[in-house]
Coordinates of C-alpha atoms in Angstrom, one line a residue:
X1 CA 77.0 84.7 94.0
X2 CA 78.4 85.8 90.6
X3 CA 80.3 83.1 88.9
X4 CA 83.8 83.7 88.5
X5 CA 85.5 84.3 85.1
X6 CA 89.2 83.2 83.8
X7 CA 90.3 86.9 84.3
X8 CA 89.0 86.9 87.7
X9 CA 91.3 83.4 88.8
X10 CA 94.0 84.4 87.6
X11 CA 94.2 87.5 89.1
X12 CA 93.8 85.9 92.3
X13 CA 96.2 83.4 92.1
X14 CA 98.9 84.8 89.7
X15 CA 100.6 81.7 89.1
X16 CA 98.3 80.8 86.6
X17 CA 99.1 83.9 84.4
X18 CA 101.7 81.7 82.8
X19 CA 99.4 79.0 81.4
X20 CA 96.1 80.4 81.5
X21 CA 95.0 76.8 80.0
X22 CA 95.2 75.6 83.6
X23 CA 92.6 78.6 85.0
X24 CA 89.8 77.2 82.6
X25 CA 90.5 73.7 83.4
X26 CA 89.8 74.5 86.9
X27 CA 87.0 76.7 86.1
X28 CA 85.3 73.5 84.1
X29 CA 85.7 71.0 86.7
X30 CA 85.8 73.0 90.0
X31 CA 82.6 73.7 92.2
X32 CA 82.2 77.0 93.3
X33 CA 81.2 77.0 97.7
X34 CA 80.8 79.7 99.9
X35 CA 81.2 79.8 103.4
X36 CA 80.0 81.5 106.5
X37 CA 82.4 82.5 110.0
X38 CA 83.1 79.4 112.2
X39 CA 82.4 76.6 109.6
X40 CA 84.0 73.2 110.0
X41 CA 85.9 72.6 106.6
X42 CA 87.8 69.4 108.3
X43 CA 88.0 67.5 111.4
X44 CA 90.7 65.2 111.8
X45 CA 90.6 62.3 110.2
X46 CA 87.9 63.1 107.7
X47 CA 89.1 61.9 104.2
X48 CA 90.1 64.4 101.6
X49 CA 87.8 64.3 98.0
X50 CA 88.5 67.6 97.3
X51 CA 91.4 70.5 97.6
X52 CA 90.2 74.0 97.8
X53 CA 91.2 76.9 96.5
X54 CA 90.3 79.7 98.1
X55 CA 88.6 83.1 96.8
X56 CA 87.6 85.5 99.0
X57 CA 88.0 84.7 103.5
X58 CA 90.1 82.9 105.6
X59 CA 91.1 79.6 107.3
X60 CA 92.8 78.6 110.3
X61 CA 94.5 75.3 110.1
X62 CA 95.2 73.9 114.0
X63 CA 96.1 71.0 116.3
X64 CA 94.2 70.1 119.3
X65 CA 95.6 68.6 122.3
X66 CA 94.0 65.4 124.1
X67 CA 93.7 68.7 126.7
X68 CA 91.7 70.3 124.3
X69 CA 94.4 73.3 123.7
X70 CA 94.9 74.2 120.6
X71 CA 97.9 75.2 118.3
X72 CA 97.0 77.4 114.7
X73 CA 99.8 75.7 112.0
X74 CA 99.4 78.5 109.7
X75 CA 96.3 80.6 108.2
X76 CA 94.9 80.4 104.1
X77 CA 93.5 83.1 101.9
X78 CA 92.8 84.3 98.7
X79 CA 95.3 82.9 96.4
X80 CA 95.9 80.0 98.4
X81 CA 95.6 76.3 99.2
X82 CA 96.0 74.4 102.1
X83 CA 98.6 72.2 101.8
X84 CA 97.4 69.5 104.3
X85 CA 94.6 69.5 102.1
X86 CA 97.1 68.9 98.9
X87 CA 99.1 66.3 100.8
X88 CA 96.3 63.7 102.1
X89 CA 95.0 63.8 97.9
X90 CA 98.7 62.9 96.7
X91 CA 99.3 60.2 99.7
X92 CA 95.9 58.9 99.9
X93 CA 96.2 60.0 103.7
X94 CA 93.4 61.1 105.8
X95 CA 93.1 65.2 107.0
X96 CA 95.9 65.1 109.7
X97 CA 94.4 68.4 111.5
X98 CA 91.5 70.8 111.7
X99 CA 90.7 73.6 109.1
X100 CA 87.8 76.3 110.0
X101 CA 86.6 79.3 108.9
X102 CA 87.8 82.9 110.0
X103 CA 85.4 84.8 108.1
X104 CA 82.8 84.8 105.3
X105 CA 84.2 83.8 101.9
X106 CA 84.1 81.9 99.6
X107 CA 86.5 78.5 97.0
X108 CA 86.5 76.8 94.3
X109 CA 86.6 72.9 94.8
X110 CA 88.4 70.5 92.7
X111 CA 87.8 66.8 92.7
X112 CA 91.0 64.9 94.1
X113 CA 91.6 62.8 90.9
X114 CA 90.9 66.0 88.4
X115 CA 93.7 67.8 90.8
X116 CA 96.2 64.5 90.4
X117 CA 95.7 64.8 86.8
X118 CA 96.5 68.7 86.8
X119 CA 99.6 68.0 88.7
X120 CA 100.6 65.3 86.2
X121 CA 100.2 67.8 83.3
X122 CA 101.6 71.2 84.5
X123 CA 104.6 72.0 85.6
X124 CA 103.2 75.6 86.6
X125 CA 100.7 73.7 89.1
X126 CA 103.4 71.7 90.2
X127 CA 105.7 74.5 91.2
X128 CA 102.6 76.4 93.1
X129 CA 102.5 73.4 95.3
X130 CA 105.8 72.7 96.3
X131 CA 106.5 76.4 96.9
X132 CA 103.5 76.5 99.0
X133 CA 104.9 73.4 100.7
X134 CA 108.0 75.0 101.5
X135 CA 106.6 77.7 102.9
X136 CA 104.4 75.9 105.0
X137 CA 106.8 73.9 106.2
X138 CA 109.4 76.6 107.0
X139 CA 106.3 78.5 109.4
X140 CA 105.6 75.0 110.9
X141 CA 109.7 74.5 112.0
X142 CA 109.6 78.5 113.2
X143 CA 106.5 77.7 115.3
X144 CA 108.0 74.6 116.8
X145 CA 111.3 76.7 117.6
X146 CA 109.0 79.4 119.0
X147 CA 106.8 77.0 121.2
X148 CA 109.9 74.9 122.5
X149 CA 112.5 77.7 122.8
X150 CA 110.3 80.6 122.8
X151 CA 110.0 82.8 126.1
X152 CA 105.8 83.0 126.3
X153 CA 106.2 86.8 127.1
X154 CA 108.0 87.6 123.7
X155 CA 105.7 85.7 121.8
X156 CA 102.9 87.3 123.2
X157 CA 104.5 90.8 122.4
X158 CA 105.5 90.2 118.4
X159 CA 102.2 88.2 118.2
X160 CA 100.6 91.4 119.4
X161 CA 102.2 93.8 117.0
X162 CA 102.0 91.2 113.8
X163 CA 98.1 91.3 114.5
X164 CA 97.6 94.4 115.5
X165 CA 95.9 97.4 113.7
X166 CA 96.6 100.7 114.3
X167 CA 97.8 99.7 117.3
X168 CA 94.7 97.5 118.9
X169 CA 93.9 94.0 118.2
X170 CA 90.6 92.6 118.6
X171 CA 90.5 89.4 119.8
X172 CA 90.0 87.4 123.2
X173 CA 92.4 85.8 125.2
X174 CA 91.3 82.5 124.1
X175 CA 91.8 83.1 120.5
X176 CA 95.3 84.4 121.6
X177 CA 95.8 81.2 123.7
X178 CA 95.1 79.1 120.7
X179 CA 97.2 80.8 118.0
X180 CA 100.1 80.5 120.3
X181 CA 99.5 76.9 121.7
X182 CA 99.2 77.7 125.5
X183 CA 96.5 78.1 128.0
X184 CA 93.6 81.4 128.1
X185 CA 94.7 81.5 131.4
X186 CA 98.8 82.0 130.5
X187 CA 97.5 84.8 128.1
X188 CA 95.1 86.6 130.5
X189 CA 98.1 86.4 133.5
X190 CA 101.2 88.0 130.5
X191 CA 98.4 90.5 129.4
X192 CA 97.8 91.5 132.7
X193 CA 101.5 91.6 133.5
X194 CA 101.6 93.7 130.6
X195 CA 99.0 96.4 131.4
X196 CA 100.6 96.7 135.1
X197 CA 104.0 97.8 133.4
X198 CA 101.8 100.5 130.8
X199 CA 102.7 98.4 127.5
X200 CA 99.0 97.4 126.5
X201 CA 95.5 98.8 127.7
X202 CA 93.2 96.0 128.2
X203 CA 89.1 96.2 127.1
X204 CA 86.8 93.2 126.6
X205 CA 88.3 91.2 123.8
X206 CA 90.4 94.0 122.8
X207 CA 94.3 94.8 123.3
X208 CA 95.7 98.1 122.4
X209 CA 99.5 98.7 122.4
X210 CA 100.6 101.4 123.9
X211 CA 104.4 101.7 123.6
X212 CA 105.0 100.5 119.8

């Protein structure tokens, strides 16, 4: 794994362009991690000694039910921090979710108390956070107006052409089930429901759309 240079940071996270000071900080105290498909960054409830920011992959953050469905809260990638992550350092808070890996990839760790002192000293840190938490937040309260107001059907249909490419998404109806908080059995029923008025052809843990 090459080792990342100042140039290379910033250009992934752009914020830093106006204080490069802060890149090489973070390049002098941050480990450098990779990580393969389906790791377990958190459980719930695990303490929080280090924020990540992320390089090169994905991360789902979700919920899970005492039912064991789950709910994704929103997804990280390259230029990005979880914010969860941010918020159990500053409140001294335990990991109130579950973060795992989408893909191969790879982040730069940062000690929680070298993080605290960052936020203490730059402003242009600070404002990366609190934008991030805002947009966080405002995908958190659309999701809850989706799951509690949200016809299941039309949810399905605009989650199928956000994810799709060219057309076809690849993904099985339990993946589907988790990302929008119901049942695989919900899913497979509105998929089927679906094919049998000619919107979407169905394969094995593939959609494609046929009418968008």
């Amino acid at each position: 794994m090459k080792e990342i240079t100042k140039e290379r940071l910033i250009e992934i996270f752009p914020f830093l362009r106006k204080n490069p000071t802060i890149a090489e900080e973070v390049l002098a105290k941050g480990l450098r991690q990779s990580f393969q498909q389906g790791t377990m960054i958190y459980w719930e409830g695990d303490s929080c000694s280090h924020i990540a920011f992320i390089l090169a992959g994905e991360i789902r953050v979700f919920k899970t039910g005492e039912t064991g469905r789950e709910i994704t809260l929103y997804e990280v990638g390259p230029g990005d921090t979880c914010i969860l992550n941010a918020s159990c350092i500053l409140s001294d808070t335990k990991y109130p979710a579950n973060a795992v890996t989408l893909s191969r990839g790879n982040m730069l760790l940062l000690p929680a108390n070298e993080f605290r002192k960052l936020l203490n000293s730059y402003e242009e840190i600070r404002t990366f956070v609190f934008t991030l938490l805002s947009q966080r937040l405002a995908a958190v309260m659309a999701l809850l107006e989706e799951v509690v107001f949200g016809r299941m059907d039309e949810r399905l249909l605009d989650y199928l052409i956000e994810k799709s490419e060219n057309n076809t998404l690849s993904a099985t109806h339990q993946v589907i089930a988790n990302d929008l908080g119901t049942s695989r059995e919900v899913v497979s029923r509105l998929l089927k429901d679906l094919e049998r008025k000619g919107k979407v052809q169905l394969a094995r843990n593939s959609v494609r759309l046929l009418e968008f």
